[in-house]
PDB file of C-alpha atoms in Angstrom:
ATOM      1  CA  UNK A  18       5.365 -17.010  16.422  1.00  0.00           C
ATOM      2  CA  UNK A  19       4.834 -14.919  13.299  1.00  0.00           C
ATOM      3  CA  UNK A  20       3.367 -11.301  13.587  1.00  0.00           C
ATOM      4  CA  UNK A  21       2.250  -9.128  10.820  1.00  0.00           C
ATOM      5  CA  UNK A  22       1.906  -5.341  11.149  1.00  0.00           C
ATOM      6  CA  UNK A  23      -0.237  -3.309   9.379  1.00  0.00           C
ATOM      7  CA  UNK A  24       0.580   0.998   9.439  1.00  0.00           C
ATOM      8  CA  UNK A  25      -0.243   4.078   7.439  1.00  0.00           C
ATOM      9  CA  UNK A  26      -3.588   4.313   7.468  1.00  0.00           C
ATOM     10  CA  UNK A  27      -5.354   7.280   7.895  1.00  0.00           C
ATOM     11  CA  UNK A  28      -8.192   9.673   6.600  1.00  0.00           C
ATOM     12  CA  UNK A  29      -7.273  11.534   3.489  1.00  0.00           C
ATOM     13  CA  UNK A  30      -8.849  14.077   0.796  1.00  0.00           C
ATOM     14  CA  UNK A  31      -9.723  12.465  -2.672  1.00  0.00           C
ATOM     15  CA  UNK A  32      -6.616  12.968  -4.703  1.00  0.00           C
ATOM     16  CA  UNK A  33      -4.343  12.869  -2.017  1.00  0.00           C
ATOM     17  CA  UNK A  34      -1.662   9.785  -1.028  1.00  0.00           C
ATOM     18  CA  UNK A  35      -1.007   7.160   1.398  1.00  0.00           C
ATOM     19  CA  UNK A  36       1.821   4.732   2.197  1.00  0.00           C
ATOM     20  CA  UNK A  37       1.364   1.819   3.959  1.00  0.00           C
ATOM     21  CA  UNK A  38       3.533  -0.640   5.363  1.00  0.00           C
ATOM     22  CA  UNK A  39       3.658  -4.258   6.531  1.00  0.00           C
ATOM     23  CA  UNK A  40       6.126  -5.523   8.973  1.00  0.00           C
ATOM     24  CA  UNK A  41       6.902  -9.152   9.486  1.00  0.00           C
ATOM     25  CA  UNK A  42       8.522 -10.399  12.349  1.00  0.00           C
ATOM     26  CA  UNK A  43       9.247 -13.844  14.638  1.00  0.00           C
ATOM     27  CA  UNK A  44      10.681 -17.104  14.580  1.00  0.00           C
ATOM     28  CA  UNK A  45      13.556 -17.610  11.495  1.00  0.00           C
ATOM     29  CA  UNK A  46      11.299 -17.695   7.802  1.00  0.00           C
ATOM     30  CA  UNK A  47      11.550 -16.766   4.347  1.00  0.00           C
ATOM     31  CA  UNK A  48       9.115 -14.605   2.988  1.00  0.00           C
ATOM     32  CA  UNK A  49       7.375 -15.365   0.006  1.00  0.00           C
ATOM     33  CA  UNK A  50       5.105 -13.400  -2.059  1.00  0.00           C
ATOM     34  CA  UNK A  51       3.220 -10.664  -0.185  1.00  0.00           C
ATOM     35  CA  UNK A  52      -0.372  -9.438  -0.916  1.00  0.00           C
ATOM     36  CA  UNK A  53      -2.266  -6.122  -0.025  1.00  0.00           C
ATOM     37  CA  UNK A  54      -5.831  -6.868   0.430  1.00  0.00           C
ATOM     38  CA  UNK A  55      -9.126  -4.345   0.794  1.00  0.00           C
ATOM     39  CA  UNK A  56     -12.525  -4.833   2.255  1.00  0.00           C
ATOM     40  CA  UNK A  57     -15.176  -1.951   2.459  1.00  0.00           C
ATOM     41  CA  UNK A  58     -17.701  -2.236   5.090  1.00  0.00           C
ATOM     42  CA  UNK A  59     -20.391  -5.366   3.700  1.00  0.00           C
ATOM     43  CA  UNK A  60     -17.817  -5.817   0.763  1.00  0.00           C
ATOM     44  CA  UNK A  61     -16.516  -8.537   0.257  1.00  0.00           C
ATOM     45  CA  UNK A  62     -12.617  -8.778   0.755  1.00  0.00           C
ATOM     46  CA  UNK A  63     -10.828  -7.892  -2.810  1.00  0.00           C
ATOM     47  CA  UNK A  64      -7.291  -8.029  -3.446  1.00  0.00           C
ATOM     48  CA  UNK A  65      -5.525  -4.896  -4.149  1.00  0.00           C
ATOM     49  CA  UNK A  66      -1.397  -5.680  -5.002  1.00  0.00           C
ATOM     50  CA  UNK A  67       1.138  -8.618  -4.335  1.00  0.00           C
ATOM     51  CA  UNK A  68       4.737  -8.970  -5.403  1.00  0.00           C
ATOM     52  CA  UNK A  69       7.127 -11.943  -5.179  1.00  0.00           C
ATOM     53  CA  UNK A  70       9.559 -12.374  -3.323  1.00  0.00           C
ATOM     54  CA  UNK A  71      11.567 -11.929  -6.978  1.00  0.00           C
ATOM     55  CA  UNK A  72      10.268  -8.884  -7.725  1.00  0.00           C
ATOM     56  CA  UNK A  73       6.885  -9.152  -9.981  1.00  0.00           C
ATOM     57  CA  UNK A  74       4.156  -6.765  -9.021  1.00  0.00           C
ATOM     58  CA  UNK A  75       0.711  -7.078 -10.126  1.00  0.00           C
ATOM     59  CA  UNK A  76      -2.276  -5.069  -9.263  1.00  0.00           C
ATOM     60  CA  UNK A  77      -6.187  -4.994  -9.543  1.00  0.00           C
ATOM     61  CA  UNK A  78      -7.352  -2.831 -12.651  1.00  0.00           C
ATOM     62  CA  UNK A  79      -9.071  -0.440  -9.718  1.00  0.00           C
ATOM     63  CA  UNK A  80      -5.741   1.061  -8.451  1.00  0.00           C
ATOM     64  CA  UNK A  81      -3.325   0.001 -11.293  1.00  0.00           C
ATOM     65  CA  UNK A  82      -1.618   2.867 -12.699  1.00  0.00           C
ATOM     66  CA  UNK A  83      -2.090   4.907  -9.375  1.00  0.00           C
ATOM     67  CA  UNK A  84      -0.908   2.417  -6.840  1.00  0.00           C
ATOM     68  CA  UNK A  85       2.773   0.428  -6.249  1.00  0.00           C
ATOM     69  CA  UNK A  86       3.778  -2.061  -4.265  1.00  0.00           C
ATOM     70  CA  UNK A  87       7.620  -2.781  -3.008  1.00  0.00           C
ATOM     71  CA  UNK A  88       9.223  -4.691  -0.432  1.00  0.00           C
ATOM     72  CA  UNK A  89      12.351  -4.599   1.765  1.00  0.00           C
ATOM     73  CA  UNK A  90      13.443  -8.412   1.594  1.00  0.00           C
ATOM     74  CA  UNK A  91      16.562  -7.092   4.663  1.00  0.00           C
ATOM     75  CA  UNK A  92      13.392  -5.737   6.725  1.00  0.00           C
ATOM     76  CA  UNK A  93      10.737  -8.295   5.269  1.00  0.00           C
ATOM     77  CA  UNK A  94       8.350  -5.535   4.755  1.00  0.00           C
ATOM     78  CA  UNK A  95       6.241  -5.040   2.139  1.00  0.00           C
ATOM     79  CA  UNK A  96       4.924  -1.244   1.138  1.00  0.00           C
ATOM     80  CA  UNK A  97       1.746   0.079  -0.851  1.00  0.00           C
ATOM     81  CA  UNK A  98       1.757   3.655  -2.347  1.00  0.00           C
ATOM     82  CA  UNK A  99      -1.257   4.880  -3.008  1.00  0.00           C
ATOM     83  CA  UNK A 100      -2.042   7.948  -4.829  1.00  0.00           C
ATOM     84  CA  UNK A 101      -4.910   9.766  -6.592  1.00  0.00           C
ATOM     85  CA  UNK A 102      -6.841   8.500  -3.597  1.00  0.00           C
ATOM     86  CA  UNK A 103     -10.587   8.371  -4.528  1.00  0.00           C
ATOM     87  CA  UNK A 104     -13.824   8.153  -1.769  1.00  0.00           C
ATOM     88  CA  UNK A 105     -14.270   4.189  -3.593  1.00  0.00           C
ATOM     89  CA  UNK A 106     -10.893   3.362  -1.951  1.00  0.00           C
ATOM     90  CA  UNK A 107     -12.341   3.452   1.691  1.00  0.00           C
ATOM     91  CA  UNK A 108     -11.328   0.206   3.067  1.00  0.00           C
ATOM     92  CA  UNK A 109      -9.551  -1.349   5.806  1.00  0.00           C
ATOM     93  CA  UNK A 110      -6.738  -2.545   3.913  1.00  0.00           C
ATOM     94  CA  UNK A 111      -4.418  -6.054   4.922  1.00  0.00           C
ATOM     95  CA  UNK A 112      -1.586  -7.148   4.427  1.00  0.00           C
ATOM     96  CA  UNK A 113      -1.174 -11.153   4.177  1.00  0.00           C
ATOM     97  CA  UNK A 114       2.577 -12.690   3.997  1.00  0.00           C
ATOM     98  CA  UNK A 115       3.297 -16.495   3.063  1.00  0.00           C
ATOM     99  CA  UNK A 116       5.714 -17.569   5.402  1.00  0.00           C
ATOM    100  CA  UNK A 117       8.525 -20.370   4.309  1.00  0.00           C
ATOM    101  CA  UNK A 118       9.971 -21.850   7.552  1.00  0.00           C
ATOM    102  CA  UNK A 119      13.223 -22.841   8.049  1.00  0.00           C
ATOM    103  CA  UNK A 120      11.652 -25.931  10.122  1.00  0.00           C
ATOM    104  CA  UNK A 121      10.588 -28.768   8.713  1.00  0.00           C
ATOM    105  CA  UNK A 122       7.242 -27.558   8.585  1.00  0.00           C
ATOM    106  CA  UNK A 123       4.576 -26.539   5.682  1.00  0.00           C
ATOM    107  CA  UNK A 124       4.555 -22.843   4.553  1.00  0.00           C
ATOM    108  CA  UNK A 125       1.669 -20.752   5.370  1.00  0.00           C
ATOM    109  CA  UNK A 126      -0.526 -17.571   4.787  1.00  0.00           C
ATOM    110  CA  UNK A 127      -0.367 -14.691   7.974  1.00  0.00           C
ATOM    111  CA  UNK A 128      -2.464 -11.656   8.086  1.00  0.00           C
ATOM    112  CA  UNK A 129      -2.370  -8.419  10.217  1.00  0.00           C
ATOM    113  CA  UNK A 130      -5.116  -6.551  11.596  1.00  0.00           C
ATOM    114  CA  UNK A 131      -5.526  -4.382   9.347  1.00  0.00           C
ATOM    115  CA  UNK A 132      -5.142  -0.319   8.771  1.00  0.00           C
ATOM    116  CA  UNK A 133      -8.410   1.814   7.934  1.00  0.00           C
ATOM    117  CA  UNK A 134      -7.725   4.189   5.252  1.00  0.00           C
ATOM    118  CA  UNK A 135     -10.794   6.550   4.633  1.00  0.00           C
ATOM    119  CA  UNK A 136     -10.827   8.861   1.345  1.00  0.00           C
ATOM    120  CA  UNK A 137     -13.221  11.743   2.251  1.00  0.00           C
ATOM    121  CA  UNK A 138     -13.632  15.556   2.324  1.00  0.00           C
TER     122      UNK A 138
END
């Protein structure tokens, strides 16, 4: 069925940048809107970005003015660009896509596996 990729993780400085990216692939679908989602070890999970499938962006006040997130709608991937990277921003991050069908069938919510990003000297 439907698969969702998480990449670009990694361990980074404080200060420094990341770029992640989500891949969606499978069975025919439209992609709706697209979330980035964050959850620190015995955190709970906190939403970071999501953008429309339009277009509109909005962010959590933590990583707003540092962070953007774009899509692809050809490739049905959504990116997260992540700068000023601070220790706080440890997480493994996710990436969950609402997925239209072309089937007569309801839309629903898929999530990767996640990508660790660690922020540390």
């Amino acid at each position: 069925q439907v698969q969702v990729v998480e990449s670009g993780g990694g361990l980074v400085q404080p200060g420094g940048s990341l770029r992640l990216s989500c891949a969606v692939s499978g069975s025919p679908f439209f992609v709706g809107t697209m979330r980035w989602y964050r959850q620190a070890p015995g955190s709970q999970r906190e939403l970071v970005a999501s953008i429309t499938s339009g277009g509109d962006t909005s962010y959590a006040d933590s990583v707003k003015g540092r962070s953007t997130i774009s899509r692809d709608n050809v490739k049905n991937t959504v990116y997260l660009q992540m700068n000023g990277l601070k220790p706080e921003d440890t997480a493994v991050y996710y990436c969950e896509a609402r997925i239209i069908p072309l089937r007569n069938t309801p839309p629903s919510d898929y999530w990767g596996q996640g990508t660790q990003v660690t922020v540390s000297h």
